[in-house]
Coordinates of C-alpha atoms in Angstrom, one line a residue:
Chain A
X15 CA 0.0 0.0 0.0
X16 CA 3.0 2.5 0.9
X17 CA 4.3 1.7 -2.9
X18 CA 1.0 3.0 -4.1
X19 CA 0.5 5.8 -1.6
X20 CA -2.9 4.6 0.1
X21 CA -3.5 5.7 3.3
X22 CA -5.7 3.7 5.8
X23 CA -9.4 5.5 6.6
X24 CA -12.4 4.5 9.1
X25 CA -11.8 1.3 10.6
X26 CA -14.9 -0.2 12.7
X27 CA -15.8 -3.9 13.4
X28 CA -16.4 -5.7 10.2
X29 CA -15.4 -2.3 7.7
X30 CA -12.9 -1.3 6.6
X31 CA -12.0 2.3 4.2
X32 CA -8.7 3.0 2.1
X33 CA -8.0 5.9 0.4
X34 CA -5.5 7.0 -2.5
X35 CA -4.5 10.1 -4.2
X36 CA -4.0 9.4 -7.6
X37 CA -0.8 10.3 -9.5
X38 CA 1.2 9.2 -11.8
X39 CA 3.0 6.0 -10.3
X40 CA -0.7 4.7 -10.4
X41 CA -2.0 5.8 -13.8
X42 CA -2.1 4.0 -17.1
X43 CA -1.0 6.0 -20.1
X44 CA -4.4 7.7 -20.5
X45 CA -4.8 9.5 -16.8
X46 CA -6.5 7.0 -15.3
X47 CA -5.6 5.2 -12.0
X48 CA -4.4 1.3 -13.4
X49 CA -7.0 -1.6 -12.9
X50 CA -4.1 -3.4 -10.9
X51 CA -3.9 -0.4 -8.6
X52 CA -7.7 -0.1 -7.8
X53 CA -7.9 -4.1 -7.4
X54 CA -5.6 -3.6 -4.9
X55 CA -6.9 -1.1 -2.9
X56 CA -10.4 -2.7 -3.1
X57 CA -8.4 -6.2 -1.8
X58 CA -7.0 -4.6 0.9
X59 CA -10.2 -2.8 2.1
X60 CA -11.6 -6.2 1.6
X61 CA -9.2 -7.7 3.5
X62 CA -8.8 -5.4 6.5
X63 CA -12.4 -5.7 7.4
X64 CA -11.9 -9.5 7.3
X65 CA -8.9 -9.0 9.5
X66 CA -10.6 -6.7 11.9
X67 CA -13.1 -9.8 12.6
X68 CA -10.9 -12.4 13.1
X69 CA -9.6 -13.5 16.5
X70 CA -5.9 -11.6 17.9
X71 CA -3.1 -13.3 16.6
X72 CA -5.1 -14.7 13.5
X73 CA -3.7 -13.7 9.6
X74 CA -5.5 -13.5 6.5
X75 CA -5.1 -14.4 3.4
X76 CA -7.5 -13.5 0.3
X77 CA -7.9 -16.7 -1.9
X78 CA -9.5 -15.4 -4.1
X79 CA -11.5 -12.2 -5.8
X80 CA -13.1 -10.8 -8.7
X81 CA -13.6 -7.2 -9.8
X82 CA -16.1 -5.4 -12.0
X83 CA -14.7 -2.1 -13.2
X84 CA -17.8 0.1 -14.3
X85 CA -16.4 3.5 -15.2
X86 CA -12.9 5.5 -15.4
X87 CA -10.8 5.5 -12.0
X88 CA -10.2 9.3 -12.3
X89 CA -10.8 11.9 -9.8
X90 CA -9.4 14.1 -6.6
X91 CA -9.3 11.3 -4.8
X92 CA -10.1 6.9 -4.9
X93 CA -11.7 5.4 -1.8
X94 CA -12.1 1.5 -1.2
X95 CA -15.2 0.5 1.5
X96 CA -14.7 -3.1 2.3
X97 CA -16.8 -4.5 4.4
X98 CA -17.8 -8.5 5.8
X99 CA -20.9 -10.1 4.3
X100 CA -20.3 -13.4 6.3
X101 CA -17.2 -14.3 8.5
X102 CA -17.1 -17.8 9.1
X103 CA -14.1 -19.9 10.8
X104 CA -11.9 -20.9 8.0
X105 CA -13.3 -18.8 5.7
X106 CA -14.6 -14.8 5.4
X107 CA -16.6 -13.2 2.3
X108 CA -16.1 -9.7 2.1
X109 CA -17.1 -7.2 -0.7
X110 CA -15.6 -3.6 -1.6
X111 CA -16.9 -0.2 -3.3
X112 CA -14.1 1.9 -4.9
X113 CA -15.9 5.4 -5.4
X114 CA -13.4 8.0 -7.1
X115 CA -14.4 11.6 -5.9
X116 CA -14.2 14.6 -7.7
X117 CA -15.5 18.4 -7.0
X118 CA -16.9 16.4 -3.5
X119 CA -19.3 14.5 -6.0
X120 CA -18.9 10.3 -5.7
X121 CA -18.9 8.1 -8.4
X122 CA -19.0 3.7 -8.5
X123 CA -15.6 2.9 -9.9
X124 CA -15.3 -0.9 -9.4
X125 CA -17.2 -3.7 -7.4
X126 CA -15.0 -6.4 -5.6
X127 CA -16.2 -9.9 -4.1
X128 CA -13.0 -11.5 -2.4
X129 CA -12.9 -14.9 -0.5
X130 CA -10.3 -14.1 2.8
X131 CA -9.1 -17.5 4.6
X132 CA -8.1 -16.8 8.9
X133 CA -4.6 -18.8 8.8
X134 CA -3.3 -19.3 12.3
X135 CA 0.0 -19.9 13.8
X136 CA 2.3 -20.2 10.6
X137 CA 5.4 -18.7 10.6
X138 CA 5.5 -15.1 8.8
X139 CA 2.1 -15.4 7.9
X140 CA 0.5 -14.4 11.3
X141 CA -1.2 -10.9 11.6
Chain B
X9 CA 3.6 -1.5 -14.5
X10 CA 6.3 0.5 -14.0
X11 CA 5.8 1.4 -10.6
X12 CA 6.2 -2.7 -9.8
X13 CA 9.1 -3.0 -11.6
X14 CA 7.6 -5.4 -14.4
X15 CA 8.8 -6.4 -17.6
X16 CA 7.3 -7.4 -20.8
X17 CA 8.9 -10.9 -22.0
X18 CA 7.7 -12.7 -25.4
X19 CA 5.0 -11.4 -27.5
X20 CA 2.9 -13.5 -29.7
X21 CA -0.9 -13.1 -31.2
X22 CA -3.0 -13.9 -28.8
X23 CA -0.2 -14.8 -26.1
X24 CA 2.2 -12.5 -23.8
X25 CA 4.1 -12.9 -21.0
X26 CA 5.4 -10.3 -18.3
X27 CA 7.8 -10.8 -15.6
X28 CA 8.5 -9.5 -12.4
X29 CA 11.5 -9.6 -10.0
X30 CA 9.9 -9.8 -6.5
X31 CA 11.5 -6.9 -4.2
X32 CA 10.4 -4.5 -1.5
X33 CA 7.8 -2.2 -3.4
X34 CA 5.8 -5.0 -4.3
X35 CA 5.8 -7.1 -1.2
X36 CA 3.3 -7.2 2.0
X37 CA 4.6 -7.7 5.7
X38 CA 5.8 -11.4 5.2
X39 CA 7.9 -11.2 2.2
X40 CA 5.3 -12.7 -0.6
X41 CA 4.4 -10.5 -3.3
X42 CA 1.5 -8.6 -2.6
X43 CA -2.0 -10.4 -4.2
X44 CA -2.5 -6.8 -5.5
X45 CA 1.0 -7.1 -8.0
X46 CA 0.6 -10.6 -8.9
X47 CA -3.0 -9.5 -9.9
X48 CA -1.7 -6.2 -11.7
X49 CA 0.7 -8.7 -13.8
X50 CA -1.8 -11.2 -14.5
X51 CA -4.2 -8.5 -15.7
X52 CA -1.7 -6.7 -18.0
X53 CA -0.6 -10.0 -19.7
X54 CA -4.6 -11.2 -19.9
X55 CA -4.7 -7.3 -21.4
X56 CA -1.9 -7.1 -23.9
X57 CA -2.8 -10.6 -25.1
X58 CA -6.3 -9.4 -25.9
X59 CA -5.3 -6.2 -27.3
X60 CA -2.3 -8.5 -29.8
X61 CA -5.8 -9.7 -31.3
X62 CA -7.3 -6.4 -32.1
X63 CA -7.4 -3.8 -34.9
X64 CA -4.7 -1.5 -35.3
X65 CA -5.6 1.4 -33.1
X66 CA -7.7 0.1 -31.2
X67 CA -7.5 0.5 -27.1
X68 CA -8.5 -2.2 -24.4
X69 CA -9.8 -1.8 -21.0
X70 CA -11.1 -4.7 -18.4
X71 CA -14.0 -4.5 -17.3
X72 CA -13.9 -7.8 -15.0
X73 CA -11.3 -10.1 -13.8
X74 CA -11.0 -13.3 -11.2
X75 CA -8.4 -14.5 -9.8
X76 CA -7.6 -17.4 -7.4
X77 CA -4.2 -17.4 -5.8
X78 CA -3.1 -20.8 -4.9
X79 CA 0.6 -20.4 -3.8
X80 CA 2.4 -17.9 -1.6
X81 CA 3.7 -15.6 -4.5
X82 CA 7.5 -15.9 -3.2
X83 CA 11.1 -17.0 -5.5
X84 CA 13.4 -15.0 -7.9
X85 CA 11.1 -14.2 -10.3
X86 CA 7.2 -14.2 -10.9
X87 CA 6.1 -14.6 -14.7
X88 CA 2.5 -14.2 -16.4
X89 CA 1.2 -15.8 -19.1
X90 CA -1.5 -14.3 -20.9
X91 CA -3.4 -16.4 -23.6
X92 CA -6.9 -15.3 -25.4
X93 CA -9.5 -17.6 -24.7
X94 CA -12.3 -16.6 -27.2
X95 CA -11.5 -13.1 -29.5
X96 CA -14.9 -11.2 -30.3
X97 CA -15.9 -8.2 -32.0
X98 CA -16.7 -6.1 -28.6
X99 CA -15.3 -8.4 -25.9
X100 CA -12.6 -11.2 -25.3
X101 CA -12.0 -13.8 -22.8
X102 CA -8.9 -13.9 -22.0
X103 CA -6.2 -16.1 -18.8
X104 CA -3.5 -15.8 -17.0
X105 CA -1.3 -18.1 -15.3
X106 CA 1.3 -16.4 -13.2
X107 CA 4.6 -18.9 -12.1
X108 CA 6.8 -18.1 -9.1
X109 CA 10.5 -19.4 -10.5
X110 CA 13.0 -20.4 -7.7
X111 CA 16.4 -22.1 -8.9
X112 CA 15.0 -23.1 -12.0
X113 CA 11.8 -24.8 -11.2
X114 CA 8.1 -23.3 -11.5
X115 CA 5.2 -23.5 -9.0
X116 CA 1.5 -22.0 -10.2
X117 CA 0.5 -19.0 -7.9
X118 CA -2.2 -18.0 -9.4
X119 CA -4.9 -18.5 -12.0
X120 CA -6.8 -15.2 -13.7
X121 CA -9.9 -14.9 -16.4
X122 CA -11.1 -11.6 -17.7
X123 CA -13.1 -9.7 -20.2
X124 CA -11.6 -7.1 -22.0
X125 CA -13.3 -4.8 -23.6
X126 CA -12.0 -3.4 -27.1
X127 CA -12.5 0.3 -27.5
X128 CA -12.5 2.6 -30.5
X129 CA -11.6 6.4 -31.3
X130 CA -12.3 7.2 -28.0
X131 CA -10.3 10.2 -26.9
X132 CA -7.6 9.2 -24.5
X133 CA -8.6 5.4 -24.5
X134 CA -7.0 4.6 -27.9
X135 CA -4.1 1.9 -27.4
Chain C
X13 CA -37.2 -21.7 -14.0
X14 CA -40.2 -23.5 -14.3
X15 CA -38.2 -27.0 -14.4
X16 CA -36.6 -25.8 -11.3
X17 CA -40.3 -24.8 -10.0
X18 CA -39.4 -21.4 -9.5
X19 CA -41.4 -18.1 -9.0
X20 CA -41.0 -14.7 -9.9
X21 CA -41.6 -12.1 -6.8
X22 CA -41.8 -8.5 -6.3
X23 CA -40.4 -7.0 -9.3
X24 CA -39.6 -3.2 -9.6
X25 CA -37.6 -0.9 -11.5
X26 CA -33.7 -2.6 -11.2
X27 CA -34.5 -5.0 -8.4
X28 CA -36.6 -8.3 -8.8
X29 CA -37.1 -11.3 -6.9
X30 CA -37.4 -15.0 -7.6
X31 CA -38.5 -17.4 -5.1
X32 CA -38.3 -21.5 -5.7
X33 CA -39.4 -23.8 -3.0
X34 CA -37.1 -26.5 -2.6
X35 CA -38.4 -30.4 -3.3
X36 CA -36.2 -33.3 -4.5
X37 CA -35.7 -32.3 -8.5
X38 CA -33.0 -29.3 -7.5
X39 CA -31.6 -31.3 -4.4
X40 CA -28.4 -32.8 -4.1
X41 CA -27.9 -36.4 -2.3
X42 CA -27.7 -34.8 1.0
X43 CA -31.1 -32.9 1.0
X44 CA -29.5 -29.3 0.1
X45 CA -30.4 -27.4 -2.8
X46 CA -28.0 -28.4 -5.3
X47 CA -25.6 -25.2 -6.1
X48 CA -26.6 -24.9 -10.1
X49 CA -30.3 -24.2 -8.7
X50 CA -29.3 -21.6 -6.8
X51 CA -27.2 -19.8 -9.0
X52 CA -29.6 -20.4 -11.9
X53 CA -32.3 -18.5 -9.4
X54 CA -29.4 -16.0 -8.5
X55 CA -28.5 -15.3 -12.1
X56 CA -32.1 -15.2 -13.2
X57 CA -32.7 -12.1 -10.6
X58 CA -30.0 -10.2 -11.5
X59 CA -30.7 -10.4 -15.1
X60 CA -34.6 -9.7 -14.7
X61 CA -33.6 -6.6 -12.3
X62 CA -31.1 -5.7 -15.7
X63 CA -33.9 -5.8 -18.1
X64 CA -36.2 -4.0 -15.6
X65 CA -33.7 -1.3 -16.7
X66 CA -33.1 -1.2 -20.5
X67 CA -35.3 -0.1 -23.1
X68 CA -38.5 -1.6 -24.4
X69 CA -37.4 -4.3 -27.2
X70 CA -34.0 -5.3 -25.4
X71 CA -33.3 -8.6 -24.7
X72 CA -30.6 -9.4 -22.0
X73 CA -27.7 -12.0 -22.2
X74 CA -25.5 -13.0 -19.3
X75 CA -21.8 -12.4 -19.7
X76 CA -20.2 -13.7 -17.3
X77 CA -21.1 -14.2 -13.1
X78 CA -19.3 -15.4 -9.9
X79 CA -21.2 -16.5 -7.4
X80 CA -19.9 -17.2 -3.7
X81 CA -21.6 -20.1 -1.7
X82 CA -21.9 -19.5 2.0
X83 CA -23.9 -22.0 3.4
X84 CA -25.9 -24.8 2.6
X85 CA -28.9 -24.0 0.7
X86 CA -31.7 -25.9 3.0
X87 CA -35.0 -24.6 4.4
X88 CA -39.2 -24.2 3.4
X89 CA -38.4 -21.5 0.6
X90 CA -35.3 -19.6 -1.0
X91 CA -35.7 -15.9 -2.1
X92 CA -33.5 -14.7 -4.6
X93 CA -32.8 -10.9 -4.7
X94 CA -31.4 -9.2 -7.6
X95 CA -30.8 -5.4 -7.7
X96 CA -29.1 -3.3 -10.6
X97 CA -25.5 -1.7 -9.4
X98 CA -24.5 0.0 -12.5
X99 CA -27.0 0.2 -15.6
X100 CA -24.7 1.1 -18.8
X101 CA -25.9 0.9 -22.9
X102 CA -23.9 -1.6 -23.3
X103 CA -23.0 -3.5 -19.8
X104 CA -24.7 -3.6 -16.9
X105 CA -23.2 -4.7 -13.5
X106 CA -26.1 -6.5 -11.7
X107 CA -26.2 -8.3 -7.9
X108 CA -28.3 -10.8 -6.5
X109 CA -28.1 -12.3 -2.9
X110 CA -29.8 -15.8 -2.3
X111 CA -31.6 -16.0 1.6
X112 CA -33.0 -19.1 3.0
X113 CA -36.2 -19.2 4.9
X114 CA -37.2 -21.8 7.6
X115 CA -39.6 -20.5 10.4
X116 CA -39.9 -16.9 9.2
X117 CA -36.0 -16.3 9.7
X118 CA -33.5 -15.8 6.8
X119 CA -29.7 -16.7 6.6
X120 CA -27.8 -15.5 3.4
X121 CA -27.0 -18.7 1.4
X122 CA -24.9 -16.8 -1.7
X123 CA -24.2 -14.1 -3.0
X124 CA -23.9 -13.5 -7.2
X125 CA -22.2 -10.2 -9.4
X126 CA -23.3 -10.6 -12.8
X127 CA -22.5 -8.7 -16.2
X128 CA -25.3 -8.5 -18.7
X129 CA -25.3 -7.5 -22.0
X130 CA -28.4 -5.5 -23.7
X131 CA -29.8 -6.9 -27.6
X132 CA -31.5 -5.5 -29.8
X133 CA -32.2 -6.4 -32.8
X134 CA -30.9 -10.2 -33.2
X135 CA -33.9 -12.5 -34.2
X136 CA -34.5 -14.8 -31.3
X137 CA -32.8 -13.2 -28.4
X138 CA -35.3 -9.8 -28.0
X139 CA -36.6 -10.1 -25.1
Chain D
X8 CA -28.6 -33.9 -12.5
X9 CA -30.7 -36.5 -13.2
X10 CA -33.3 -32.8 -13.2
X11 CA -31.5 -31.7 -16.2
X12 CA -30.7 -35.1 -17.9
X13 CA -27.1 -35.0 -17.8
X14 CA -24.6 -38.0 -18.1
X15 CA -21.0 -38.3 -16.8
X16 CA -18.7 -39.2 -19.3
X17 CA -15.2 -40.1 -18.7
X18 CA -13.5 -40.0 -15.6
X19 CA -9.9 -39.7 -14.6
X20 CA -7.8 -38.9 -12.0
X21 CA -8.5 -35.0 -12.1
X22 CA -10.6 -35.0 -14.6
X23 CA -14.5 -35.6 -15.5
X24 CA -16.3 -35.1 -18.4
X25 CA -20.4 -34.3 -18.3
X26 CA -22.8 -34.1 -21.3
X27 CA -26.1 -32.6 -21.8
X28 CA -28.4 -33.4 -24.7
X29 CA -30.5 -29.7 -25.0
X30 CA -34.0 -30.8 -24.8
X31 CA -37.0 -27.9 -23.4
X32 CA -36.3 -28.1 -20.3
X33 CA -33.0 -26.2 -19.8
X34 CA -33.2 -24.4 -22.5
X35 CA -34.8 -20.4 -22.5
X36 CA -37.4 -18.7 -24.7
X37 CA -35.2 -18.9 -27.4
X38 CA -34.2 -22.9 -27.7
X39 CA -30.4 -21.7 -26.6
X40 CA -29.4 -24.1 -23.4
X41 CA -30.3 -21.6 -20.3
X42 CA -27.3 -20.1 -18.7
X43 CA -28.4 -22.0 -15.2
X44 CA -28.2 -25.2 -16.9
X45 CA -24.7 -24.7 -18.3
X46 CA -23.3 -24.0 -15.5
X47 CA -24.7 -26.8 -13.3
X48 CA -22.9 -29.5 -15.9
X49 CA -20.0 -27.3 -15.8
X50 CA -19.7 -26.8 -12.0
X51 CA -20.3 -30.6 -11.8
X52 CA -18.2 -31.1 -14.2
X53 CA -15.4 -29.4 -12.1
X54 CA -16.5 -31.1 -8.7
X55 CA -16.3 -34.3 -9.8
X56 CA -12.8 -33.5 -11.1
X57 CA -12.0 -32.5 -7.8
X58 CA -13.5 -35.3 -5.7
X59 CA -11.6 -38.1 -8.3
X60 CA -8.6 -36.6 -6.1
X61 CA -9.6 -36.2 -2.7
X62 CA -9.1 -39.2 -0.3
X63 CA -11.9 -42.1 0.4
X64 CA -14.8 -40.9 1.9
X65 CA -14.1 -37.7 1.9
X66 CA -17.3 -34.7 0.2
X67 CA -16.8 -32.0 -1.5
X68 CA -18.5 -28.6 -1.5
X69 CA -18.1 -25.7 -3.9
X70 CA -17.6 -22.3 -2.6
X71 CA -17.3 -20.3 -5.3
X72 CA -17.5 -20.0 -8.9
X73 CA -17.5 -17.6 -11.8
X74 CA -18.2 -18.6 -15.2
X75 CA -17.5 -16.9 -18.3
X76 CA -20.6 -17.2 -21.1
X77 CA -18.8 -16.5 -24.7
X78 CA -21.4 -18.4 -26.9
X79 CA -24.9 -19.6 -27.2
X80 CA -25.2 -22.7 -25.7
X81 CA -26.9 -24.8 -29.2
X82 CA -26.3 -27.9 -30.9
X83 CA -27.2 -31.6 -30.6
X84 CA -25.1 -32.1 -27.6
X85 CA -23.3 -30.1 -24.5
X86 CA -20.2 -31.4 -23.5
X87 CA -18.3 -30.0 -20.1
X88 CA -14.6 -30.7 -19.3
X89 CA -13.6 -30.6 -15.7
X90 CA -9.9 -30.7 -14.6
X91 CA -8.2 -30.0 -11.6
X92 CA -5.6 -26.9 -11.7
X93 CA -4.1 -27.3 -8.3
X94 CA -5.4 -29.8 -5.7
X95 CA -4.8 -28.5 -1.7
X96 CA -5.4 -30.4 1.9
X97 CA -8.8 -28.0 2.3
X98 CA -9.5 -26.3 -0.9
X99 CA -8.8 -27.3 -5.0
X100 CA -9.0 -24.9 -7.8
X101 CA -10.6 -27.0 -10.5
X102 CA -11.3 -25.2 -14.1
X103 CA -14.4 -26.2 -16.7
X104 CA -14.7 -26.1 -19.8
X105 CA -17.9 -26.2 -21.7
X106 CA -18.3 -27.1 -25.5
X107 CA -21.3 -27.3 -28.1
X108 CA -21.2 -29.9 -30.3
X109 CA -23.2 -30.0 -33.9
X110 CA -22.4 -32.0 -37.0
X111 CA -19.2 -33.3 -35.1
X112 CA -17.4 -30.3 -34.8
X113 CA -16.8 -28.4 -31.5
X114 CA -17.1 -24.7 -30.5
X115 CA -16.2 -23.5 -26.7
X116 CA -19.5 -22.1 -25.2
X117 CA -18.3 -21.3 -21.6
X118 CA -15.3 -21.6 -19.0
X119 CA -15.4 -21.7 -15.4
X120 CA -13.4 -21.6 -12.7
X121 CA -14.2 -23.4 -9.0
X122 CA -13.0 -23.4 -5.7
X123 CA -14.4 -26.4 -4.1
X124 CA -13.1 -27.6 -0.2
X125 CA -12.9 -30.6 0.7
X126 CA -15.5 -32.2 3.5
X127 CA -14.3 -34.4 6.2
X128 CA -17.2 -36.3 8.3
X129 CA -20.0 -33.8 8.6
X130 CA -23.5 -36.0 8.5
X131 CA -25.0 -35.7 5.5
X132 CA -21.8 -34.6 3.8
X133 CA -19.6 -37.0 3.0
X134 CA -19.4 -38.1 -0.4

């Protein structure tokens, strides 16, 4: 996330925001923030608010997600909500929004549906 | 795909492949490449593959991908494959395997489909 | 639907619903109902709550659709809910969650993104 | 199913192959093969695969798939191809492929890709 320059929003139980100011170490040739950077934002996001429901100590790991991308990720400003839409034991759904905001106005970037797995007590992988 | 540090390998129609030598930008708190940069390389070969299809001067964009990652993304070298699946007029299915090489051997990390979208004399989209 | 026995609900402008009450023709060997049922219900809701959307004439395909499975589909009734997320001429993102009922209560059972693509004009797929 | 009339084909270690003959019951308003229907055989199609690898006894549930629809599912027969990508302790990518078959030749109608886990002696689960 540092590489990308997102910064870390609300956090509550269960959701989870990221922002990122576009620029050019993001953007595709046309302007635009790069598919690859908004996925990741939106997995993170989705990801955190897994995290945040999981027991101390536990780590997760996202096994797998899709992404729709519905318009242009242009804009002041990109932020990811991910939040959980059923946290089980071994395995935690979560979804994302990315909005990109411009002139205070929000607009539906990109849709994410991401499959987190809680992984316990392996080396390096914890938290 | 600058910003990751990636690099384009062999180019075919309907087939590309684009490397990545795992380092510090691109890697989370355990030292495997972030899901977000093996999904960025996974989508740009899936991308370029479609776009090797398509009419001179004509752009692409995604508007969905999957992945599934099924190997911690860690070794000297990650490399995506790209390979069109089914070419259409408006959109084309294409996949992505992406390899982590270490000392000469290859382990699949991750599995990608998307639709690609071709666009035309669009301002700013074009290639 | 009607091999599957299934009915359509509540429909209004970009959100529809499709209920099927489960008996032994969609269950699988343990008494669940078997996953292609519930996506087929899933999908159908998200493309009805699509068409609800796009002009008279149109006819809808699906695209593509990922659908995550959260717990076993078992109860007196399902209720498929599909709602419109982004309506474009060409594209529209749809979602559809799947709920089981038994006793009044209902537990989310899946949860569907879809892509559907608007006709017109090709004999046999208006409407 | 035995709902839709569909028949397993070969099998082989991490691999399965399921056919459909198109009669009126899966098929829509226009005598194509109903999205629903295709992606029953082919998420069968892709569980099987995965349970020809899992030990003795052992069930197998999908939790997610996305399918991509590139063709009109028409033609005297359906034929899915399931095959395992990468088989794990708890969960197995498995990948589908569905074809159309008229006059003898083949054309690819769909691809999916599954994560299904394996089940370990829940009642009513196993196998």
């Amino acid at each position: 996330m540092r590489t990308l320059g997102a910064t870390l929003g609300t956090v509550a139980p269960g959701s989870v925001e990221i922002a990122l100011a576009p620029g050019p170490a993001v953007s595709q040739q046309h302007g635009f923030v790069h598919a690859g950077a908004v996925s990741a934002i939106a997995d993170s996001a989705a990801g955190y608010a897994a995290l945040s429901l999981m027991p101390p100590g536990a780590g997760v790991l996202t096994t797998e997600f899709k992404i729709n991308l519905v318009a242009p990720a242009a804009g002041d400003r990109l932020v990811a909500r991910g939040r959980v839409v059923k946290a089980g034991r071994t395995l935690t759904l979560a979804q994302a929004e990315v909005f990109s905001e411009r002139d205070g106005a929000e607009r539906l970037v990109a849709l994410l549906t991401a499959t987190l797995m809680t992984v316990q007590g392996r080396d390096g992988i914890g938290d």
